mmCIF file of C-alpha atoms and ligand atoms in Angstrom:
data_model
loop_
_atom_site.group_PDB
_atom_site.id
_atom_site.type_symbol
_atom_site.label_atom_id
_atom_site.label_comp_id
_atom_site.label_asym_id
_atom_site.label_seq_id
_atom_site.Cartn_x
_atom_site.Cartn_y
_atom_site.Cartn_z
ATOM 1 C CA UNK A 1 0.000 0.000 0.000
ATOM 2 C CA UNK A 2 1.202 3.571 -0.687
ATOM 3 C CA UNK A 3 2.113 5.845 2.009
ATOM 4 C CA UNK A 4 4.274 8.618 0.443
ATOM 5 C CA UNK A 5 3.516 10.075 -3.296
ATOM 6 C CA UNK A 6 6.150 12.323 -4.816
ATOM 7 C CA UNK A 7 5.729 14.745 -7.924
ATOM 8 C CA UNK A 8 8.363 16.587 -9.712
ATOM 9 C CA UNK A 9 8.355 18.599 -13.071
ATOM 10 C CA UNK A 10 10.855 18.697 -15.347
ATOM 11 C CA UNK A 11 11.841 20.185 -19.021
ATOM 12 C CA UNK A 12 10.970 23.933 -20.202
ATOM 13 C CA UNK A 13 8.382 25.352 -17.494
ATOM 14 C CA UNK A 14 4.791 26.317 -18.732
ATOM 15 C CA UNK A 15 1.608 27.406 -17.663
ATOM 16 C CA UNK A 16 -0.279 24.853 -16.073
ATOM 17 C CA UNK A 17 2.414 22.823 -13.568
ATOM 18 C CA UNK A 18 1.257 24.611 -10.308
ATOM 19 C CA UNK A 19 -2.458 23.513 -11.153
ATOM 20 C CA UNK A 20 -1.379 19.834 -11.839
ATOM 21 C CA UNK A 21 1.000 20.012 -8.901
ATOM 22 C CA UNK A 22 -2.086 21.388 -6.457
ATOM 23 C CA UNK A 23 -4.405 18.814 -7.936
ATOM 24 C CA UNK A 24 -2.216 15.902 -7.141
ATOM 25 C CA UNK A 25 -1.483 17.313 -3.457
ATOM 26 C CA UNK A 26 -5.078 17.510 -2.836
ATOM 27 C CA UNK A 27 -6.094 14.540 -4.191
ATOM 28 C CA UNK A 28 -2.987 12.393 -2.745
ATOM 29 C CA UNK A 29 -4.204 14.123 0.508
ATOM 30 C CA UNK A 30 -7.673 13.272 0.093
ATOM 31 C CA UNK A 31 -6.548 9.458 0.320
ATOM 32 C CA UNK A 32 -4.630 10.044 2.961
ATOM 33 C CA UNK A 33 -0.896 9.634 1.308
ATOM 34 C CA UNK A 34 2.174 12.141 2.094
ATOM 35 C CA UNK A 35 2.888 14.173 -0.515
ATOM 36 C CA UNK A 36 6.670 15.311 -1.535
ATOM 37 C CA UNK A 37 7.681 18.184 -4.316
ATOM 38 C CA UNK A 38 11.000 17.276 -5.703
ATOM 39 C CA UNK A 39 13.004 19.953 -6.804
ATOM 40 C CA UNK A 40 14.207 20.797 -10.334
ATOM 41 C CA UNK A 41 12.838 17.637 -11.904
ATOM 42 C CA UNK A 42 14.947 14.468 -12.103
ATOM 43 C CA UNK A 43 17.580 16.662 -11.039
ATOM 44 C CA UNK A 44 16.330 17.203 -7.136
ATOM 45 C CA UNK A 45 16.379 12.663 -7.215
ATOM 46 C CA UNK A 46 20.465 12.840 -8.227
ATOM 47 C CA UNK A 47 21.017 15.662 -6.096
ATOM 48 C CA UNK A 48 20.597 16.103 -2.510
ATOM 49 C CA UNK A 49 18.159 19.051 -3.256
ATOM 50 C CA UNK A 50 16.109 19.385 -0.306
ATOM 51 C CA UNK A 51 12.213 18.386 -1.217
ATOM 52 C CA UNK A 52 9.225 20.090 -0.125
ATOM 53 C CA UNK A 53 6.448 18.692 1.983
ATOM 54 C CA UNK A 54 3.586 19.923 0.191
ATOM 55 C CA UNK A 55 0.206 19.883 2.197
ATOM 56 C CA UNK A 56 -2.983 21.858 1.479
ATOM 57 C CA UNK A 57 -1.600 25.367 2.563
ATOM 58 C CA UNK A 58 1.486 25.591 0.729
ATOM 59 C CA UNK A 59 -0.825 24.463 -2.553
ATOM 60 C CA UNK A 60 -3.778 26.638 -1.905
ATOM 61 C CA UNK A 61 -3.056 29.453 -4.181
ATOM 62 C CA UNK A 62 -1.091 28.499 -6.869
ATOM 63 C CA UNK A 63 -2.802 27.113 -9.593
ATOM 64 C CA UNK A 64 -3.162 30.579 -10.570
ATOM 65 C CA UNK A 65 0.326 31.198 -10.862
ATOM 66 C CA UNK A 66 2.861 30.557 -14.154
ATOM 67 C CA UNK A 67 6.025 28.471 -13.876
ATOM 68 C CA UNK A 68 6.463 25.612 -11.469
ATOM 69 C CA UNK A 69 6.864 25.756 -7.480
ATOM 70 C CA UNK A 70 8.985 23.147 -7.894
ATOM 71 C CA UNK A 71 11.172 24.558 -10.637
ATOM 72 C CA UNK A 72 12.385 23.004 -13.417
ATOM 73 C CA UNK A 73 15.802 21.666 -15.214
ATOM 74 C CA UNK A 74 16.435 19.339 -18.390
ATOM 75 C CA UNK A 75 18.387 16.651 -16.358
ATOM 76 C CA UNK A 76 18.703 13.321 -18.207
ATOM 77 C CA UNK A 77 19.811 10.657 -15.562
ATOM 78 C CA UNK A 78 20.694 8.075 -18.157
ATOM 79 C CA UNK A 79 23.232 10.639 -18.981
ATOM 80 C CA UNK A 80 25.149 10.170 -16.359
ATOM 81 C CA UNK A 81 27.264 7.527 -14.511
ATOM 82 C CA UNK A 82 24.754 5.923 -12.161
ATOM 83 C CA UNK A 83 21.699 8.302 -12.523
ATOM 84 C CA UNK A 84 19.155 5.546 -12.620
ATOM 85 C CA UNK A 85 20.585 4.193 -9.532
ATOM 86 C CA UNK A 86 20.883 7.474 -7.917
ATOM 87 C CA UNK A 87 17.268 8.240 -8.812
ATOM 88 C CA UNK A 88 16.100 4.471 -7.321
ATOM 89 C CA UNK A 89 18.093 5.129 -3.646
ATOM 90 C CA UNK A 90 16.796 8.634 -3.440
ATOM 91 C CA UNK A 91 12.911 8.102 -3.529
ATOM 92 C CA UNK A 92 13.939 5.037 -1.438
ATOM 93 C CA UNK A 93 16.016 7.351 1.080
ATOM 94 C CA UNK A 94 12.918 10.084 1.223
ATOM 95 C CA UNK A 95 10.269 6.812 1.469
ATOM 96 C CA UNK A 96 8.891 7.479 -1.651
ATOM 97 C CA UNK A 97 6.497 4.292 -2.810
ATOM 98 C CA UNK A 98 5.620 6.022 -5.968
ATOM 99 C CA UNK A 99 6.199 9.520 -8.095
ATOM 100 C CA UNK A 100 4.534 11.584 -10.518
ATOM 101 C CA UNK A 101 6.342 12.845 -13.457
ATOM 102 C CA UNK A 102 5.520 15.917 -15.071
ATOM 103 C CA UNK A 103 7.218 16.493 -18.827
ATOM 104 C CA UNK A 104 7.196 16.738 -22.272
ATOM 105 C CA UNK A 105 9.097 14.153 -24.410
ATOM 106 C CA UNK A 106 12.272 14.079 -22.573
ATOM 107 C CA UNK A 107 11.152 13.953 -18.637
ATOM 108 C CA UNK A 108 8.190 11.458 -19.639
ATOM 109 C CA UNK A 109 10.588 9.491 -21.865
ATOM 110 C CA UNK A 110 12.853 9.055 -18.576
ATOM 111 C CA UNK A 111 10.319 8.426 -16.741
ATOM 112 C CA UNK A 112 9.496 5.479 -19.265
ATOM 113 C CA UNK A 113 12.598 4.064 -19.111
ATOM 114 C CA UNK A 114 12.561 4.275 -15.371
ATOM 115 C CA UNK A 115 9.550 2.172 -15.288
ATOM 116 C CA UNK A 116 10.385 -0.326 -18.289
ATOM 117 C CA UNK A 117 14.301 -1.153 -16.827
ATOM 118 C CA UNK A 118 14.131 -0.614 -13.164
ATOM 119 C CA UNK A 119 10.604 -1.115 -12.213
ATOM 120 C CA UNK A 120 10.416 2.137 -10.872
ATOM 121 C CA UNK A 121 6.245 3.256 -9.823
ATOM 122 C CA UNK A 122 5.393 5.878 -12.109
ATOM 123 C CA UNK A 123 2.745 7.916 -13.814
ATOM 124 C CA UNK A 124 3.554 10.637 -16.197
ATOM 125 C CA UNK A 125 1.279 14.376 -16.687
ATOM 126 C CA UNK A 126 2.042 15.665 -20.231
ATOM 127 C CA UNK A 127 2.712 19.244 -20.218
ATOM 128 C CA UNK A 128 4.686 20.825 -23.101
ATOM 129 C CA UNK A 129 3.847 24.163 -24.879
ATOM 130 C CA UNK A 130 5.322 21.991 -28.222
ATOM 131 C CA UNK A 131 1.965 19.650 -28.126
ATOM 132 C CA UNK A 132 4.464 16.978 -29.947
ATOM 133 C CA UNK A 133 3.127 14.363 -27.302
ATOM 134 C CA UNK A 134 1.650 11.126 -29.046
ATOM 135 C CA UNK A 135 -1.374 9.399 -26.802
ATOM 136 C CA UNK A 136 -2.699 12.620 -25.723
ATOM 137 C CA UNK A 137 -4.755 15.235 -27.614
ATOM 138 C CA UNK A 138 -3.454 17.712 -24.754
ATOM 139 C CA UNK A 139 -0.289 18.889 -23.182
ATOM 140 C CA UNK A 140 -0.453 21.136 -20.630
ATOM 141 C CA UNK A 141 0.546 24.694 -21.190
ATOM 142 C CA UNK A 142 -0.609 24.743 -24.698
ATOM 143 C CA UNK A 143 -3.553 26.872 -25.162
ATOM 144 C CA UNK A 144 -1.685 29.731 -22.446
ATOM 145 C CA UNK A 145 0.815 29.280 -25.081
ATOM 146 C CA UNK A 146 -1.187 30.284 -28.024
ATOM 147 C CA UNK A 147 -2.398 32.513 -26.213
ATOM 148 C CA UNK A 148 0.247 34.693 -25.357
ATOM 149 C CA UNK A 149 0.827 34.539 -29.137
ATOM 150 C CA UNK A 150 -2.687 35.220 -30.411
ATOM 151 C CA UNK A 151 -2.363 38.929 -28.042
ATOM 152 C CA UNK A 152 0.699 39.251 -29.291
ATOM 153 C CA UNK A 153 -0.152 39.672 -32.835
ATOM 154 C CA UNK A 154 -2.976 41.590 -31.968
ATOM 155 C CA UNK A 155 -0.864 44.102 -30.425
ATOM 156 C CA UNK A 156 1.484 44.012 -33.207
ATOM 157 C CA UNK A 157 -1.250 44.909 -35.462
ATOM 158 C CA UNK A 158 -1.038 48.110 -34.283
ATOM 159 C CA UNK A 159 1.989 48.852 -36.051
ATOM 160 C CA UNK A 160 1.521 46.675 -38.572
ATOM 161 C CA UNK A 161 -1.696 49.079 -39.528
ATOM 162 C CA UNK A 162 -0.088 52.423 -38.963
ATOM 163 C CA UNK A 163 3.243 51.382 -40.591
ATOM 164 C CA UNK A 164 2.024 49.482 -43.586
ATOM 165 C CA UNK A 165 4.583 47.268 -42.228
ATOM 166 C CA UNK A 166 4.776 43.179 -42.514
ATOM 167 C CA UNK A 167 5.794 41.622 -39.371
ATOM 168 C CA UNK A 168 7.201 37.763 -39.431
ATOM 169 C CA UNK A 169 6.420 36.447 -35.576
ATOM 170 C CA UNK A 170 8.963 33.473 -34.862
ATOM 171 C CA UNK A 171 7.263 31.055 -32.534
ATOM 172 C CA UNK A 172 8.547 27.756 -30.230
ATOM 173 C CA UNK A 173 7.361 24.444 -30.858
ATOM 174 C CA UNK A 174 10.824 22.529 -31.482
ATOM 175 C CA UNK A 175 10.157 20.225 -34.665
ATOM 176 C CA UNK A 176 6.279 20.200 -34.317
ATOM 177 C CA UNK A 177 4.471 22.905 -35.948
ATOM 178 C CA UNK A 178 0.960 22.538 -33.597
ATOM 179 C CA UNK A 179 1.853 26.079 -31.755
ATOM 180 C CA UNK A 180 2.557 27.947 -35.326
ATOM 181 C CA UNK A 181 -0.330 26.210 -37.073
ATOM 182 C CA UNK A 182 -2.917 26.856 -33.925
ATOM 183 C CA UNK A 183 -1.707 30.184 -33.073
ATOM 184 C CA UNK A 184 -1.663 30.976 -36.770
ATOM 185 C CA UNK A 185 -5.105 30.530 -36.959
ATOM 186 C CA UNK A 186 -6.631 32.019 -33.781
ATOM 187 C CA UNK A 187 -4.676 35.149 -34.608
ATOM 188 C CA UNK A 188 -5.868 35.313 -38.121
ATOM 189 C CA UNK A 189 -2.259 35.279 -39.479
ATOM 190 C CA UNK A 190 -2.040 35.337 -43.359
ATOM 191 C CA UNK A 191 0.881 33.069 -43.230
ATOM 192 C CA UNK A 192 1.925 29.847 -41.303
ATOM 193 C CA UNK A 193 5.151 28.349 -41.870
ATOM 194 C CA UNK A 194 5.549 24.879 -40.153
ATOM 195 C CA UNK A 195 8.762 22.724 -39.674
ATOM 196 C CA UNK A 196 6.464 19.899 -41.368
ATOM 197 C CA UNK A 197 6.575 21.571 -44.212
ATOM 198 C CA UNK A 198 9.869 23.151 -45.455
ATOM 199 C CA UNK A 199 8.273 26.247 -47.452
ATOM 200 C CA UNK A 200 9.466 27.598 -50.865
ATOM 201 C CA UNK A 201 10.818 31.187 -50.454
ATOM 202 C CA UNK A 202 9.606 32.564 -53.672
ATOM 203 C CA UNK A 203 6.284 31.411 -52.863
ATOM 204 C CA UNK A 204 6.193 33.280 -49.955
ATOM 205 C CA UNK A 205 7.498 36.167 -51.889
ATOM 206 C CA UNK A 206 4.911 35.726 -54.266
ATOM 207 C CA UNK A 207 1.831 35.331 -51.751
ATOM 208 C CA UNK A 208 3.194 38.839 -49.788
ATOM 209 C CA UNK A 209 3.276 40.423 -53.377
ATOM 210 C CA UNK A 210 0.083 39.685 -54.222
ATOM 211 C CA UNK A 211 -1.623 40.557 -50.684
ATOM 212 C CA UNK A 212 0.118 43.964 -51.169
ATOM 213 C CA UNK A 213 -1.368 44.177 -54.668
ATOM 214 C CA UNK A 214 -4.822 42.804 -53.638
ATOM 215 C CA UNK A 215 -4.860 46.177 -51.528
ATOM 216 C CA UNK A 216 -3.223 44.243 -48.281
ATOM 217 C CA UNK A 217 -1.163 46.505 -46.739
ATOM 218 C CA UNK A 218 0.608 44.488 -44.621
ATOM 219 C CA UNK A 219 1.159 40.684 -43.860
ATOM 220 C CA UNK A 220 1.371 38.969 -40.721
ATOM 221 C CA UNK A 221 3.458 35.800 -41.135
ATOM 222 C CA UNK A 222 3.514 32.917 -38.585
ATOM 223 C CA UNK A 223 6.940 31.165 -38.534
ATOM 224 C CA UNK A 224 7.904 28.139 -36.150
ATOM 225 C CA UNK A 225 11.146 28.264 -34.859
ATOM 226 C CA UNK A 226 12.066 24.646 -36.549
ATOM 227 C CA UNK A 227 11.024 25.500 -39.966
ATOM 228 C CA UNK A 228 13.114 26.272 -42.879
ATOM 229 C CA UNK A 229 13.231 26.775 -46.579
ATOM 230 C CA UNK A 230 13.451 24.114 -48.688
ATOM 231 C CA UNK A 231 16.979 22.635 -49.246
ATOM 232 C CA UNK A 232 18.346 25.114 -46.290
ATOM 233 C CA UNK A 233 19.290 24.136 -43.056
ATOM 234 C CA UNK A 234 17.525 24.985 -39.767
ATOM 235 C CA UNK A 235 18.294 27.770 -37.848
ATOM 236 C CA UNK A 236 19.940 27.909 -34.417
ATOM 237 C CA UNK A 237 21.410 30.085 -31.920
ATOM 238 C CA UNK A 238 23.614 27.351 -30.490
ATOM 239 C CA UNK A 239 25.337 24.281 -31.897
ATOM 240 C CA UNK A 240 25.645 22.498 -28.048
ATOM 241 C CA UNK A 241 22.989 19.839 -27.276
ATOM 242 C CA UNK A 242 21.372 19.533 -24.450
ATOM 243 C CA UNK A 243 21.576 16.240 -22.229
ATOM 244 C CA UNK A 244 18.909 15.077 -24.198
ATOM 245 C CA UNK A 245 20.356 15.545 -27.780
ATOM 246 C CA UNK A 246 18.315 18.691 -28.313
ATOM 247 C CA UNK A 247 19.810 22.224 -30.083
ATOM 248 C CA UNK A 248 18.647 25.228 -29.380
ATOM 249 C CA UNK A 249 16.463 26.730 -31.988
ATOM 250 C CA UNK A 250 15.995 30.166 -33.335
ATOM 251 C CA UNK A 251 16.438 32.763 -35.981
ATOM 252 C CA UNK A 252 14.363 31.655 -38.690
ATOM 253 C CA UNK A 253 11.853 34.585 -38.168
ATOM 254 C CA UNK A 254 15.137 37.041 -38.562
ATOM 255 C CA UNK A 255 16.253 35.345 -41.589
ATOM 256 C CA UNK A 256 12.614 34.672 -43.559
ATOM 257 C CA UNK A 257 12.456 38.815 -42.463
ATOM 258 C CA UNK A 258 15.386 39.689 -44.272
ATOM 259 C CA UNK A 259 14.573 37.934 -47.187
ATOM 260 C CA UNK A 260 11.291 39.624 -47.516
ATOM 261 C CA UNK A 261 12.251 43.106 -47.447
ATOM 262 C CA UNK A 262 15.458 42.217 -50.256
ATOM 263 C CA UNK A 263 13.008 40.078 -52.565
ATOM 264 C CA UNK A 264 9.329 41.353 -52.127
ATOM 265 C CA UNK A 265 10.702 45.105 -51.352
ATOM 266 C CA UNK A 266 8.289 46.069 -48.662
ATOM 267 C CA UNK A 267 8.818 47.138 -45.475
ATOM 268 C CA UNK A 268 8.932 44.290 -42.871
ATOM 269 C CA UNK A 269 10.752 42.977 -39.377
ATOM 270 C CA UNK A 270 10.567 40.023 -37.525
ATOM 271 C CA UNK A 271 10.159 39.622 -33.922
ATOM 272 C CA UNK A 272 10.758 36.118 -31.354
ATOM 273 C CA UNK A 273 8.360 35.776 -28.461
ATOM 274 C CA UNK A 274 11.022 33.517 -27.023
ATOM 275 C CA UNK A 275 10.084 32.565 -23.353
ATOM 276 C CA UNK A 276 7.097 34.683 -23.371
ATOM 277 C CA UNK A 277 5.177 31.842 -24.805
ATOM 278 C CA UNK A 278 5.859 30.237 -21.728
ATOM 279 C CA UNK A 279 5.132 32.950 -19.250
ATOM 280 C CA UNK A 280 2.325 34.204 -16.964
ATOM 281 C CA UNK A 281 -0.818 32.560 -15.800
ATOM 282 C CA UNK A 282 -2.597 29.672 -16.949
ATOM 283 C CA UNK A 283 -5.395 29.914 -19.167
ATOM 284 C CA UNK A 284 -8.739 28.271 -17.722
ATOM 285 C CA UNK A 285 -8.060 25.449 -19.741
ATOM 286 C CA UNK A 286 -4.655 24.599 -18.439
ATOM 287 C CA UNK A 287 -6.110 25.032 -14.724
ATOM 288 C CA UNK A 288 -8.822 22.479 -15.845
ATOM 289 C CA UNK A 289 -6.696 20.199 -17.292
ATOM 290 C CA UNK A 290 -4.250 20.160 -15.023
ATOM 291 C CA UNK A 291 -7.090 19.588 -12.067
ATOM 292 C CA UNK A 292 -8.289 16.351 -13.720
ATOM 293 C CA UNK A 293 -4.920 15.203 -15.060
ATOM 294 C CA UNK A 294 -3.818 15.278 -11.359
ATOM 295 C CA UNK A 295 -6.612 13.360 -10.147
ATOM 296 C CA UNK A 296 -6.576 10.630 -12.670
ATOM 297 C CA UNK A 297 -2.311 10.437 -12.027
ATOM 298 C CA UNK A 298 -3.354 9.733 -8.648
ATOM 299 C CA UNK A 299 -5.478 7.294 -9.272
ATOM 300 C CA UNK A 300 -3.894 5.331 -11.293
ATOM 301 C CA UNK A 301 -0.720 5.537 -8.623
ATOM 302 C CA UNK A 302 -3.099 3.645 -5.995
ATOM 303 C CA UNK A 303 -4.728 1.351 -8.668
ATOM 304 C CA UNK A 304 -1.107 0.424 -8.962
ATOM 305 C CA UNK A 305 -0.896 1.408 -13.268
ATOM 306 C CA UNK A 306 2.537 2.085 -12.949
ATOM 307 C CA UNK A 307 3.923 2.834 -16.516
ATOM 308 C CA UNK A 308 0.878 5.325 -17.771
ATOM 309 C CA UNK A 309 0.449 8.651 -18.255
ATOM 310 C CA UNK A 310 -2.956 10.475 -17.977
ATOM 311 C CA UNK A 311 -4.522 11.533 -21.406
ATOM 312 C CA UNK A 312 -7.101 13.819 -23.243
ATOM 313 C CA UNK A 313 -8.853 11.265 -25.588
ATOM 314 C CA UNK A 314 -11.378 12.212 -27.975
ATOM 315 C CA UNK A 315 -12.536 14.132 -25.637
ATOM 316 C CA UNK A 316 -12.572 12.127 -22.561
ATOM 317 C CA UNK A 317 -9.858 12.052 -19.602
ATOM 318 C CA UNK A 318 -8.102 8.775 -19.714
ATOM 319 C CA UNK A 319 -4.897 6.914 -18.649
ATOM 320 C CA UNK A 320 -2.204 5.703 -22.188
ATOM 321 C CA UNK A 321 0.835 3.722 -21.535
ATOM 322 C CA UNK A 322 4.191 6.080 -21.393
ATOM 323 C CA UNK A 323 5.357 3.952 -24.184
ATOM 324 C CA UNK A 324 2.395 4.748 -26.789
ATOM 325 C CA UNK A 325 3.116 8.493 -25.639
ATOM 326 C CA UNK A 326 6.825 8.802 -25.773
ATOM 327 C CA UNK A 327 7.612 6.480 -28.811
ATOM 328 C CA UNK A 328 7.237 8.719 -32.065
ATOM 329 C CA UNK A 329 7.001 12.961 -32.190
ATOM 330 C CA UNK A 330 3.337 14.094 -32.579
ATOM 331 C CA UNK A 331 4.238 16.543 -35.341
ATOM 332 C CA UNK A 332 1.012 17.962 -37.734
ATOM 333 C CA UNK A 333 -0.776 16.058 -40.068
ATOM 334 C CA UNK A 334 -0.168 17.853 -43.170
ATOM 335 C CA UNK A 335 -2.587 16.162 -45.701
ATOM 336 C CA UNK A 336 -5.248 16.618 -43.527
ATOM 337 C CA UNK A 337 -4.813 20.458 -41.837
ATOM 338 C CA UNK A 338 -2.506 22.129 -44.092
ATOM 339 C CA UNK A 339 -2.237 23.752 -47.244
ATOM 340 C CA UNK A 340 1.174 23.515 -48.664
ATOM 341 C CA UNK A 341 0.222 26.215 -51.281
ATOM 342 C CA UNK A 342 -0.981 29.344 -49.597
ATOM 343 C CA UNK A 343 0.879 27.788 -46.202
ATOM 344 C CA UNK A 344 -2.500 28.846 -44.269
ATOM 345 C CA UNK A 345 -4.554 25.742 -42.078
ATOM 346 C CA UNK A 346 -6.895 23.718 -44.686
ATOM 347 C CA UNK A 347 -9.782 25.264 -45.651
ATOM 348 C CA UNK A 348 -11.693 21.825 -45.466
ATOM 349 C CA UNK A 349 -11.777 20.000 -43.462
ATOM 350 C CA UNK A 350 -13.827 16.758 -43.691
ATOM 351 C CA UNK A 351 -12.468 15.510 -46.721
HETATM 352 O O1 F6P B 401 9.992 22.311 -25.384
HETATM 353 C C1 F6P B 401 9.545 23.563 -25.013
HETATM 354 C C2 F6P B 401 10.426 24.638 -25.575
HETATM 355 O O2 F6P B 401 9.911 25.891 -25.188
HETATM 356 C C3 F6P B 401 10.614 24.586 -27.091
HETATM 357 O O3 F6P B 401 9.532 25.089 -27.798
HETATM 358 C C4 F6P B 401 11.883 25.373 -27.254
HETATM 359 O O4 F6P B 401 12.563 25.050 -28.438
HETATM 360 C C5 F6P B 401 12.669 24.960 -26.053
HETATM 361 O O5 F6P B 401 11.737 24.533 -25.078
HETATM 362 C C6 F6P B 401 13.521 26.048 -25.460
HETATM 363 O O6 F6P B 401 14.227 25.497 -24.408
HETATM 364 P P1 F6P B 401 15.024 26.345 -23.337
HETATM 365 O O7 F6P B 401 14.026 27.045 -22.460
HETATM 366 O O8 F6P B 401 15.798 25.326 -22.584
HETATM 367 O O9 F6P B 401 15.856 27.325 -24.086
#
């Protein structure tokens, strides 16, 4: 029988982590476990990082609040001599019978392997602003995310309007397009540029000219950070990897920008919401979600499904194996919700 419950969050922060987080403390509570915050994510179970006791108080208010109590790192303990181990004698140091895992690909994907080689009790919470998740229609953090970019633009409109100017908005979302492409369209942008889909830069030349000419004065072009023009490389800011093989993305907007101005000879500048897209406070949809993925992670802990993650499944709340979720990218169907012509969302959609 479980006595002690941990929970720890790890990968880029988000909106949405201090909901999930207060929903597993008061549900662990509720059936009357102990309930420990690790700190930093798999990092605070190498480390001797001291772990918080969380109880109904210290959880009370902060499902309104961005970020994680916890805090966050990208620490990959199969990276490093021992980590599994280390992981394994810490919970069993602090008495932990069982832990919830909050992550993206990379936390979740360690959590996986936790569970699949060492047996270790585990349920995972997706969260990732990136949505590239498989078994889930949701990761939490998502909508603040498009969000924050959808008031963005708006704002930028502004400008756009009393400039005449074209703006090319660089967003996250790694190698998935789901942020671009959803953003894209709740903001109304004219162009989305996905790294599904590597885009042909005359064609975008051509589509701005003939806005401009079709009495457009401006554009407002959607880029994800991981897309690129055809036969061109990606763009980064940094060639080092991160413990889990990752490099950091960025500069595409800046580049596509440049290449307007020279080619379709308008006026036009490109701007990164960087870390923005990951700041403030969740939307009412991440505090939802993360409420009933919390109470479903617990649940499965005492049923003893060790190895699952909860889900959003056509439309219902539901526990998927961490395998199904981690094993392939959840990148955008193409065929089905974009057009690689006008590089705008389908304009059908049930054929
Ligand atoms: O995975 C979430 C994410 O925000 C990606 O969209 C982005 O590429 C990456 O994290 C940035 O990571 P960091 O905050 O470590 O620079």
């Amino acid at each position: 029988m479980l006595k002690t419950i941990a929970v720890l969050t790890g990968g880029g922060d988000c909106p949405g982590l201090n909901p999930a987080i207060k929903s597993v403390t008061q549900k662990a509570l509720s059936m009357g476990l102990k309930v420990i915050g690790i700190r930093s994510g798999w990092q605070g179970l190498i480390d001797d990082l001291n772990p918080l006791h969380l109880d109904a108080k210290s959880v009370h208010h902060i499902d309104r609040e961005g970020g994680t109590i916890l805090q966050s790192s990208r620490t990959n303990p199969f990276k490093m001599k021992d980590g599994p181990n280390a992981v394994i004698k810490r919970m069993h140091d602090l008495n932990i019978d069982a832990l919830v895992a909050i992550g993206g690909e990379d936390t979740l994907g360690v959590a996986h392997r936790l569970y699949c080689d060492f047996k270790v009790p585990v349920v995972g919470i997706p969260k990732t602003i990136d949505g590239d998740l498989s078994a889930t229609d949701y990761c939490l953090g998502f909508e603040s995310a498009v969000t924050v970019v959808t008031e963005s633009i708006d704002r930028l409109r502004s400008t756009a309007q009393s400039h005449e100017r074209s703006f090319v908005v660089e967003v996250m979302g790694r190698h998935a397009g789901h942020l671009a492409l959803k953003s894209g369209i709740s903001a109304g942008a004219d162009m989305i540029l996905i790294p599904e889909y590597p885009f042909d830069l005359d064609q975008v030349v051509k589509l701005i000219i003939a806005r401009k000419n079709n009495t457009h004065p401006y554009s407002m072009i959607v880029i994800a950070e991981g897309a690129r023009p055809a036969g061109s490389d990606i763009s980064v800011t940094s060639k080092t990897t991160d413990s889990f093989g990752h490099i950091r993305l960025g500069g595409a907007g800046f580049h596509l920008s440049e290449y307007i101005e020279n080619h379709a000879h308008i006026d036009c500048r490109p701007l990164i919401l960087g870390h923005l897209q990951r700041g403030g406070s969740p939307s009412a949809f991440d505090r939802r979600m993360g409420h009933h993925f919390g109470i479903v992670a617990c649940e499965a802990l005492v049923a003893g499904k060790f190895g699952t993650m909860a889900s959003l499944s056509e439309g219902r709340i539901t526990l998927k194996s961490l395998s199904e979720a981690v094993k392939e990218l959840h990148v955008v169907d193409t065929k089905k919700y974009y057009d690689t012509e006008l590089y705008q969302a389908k304009s059908s959609l049930l054929s």
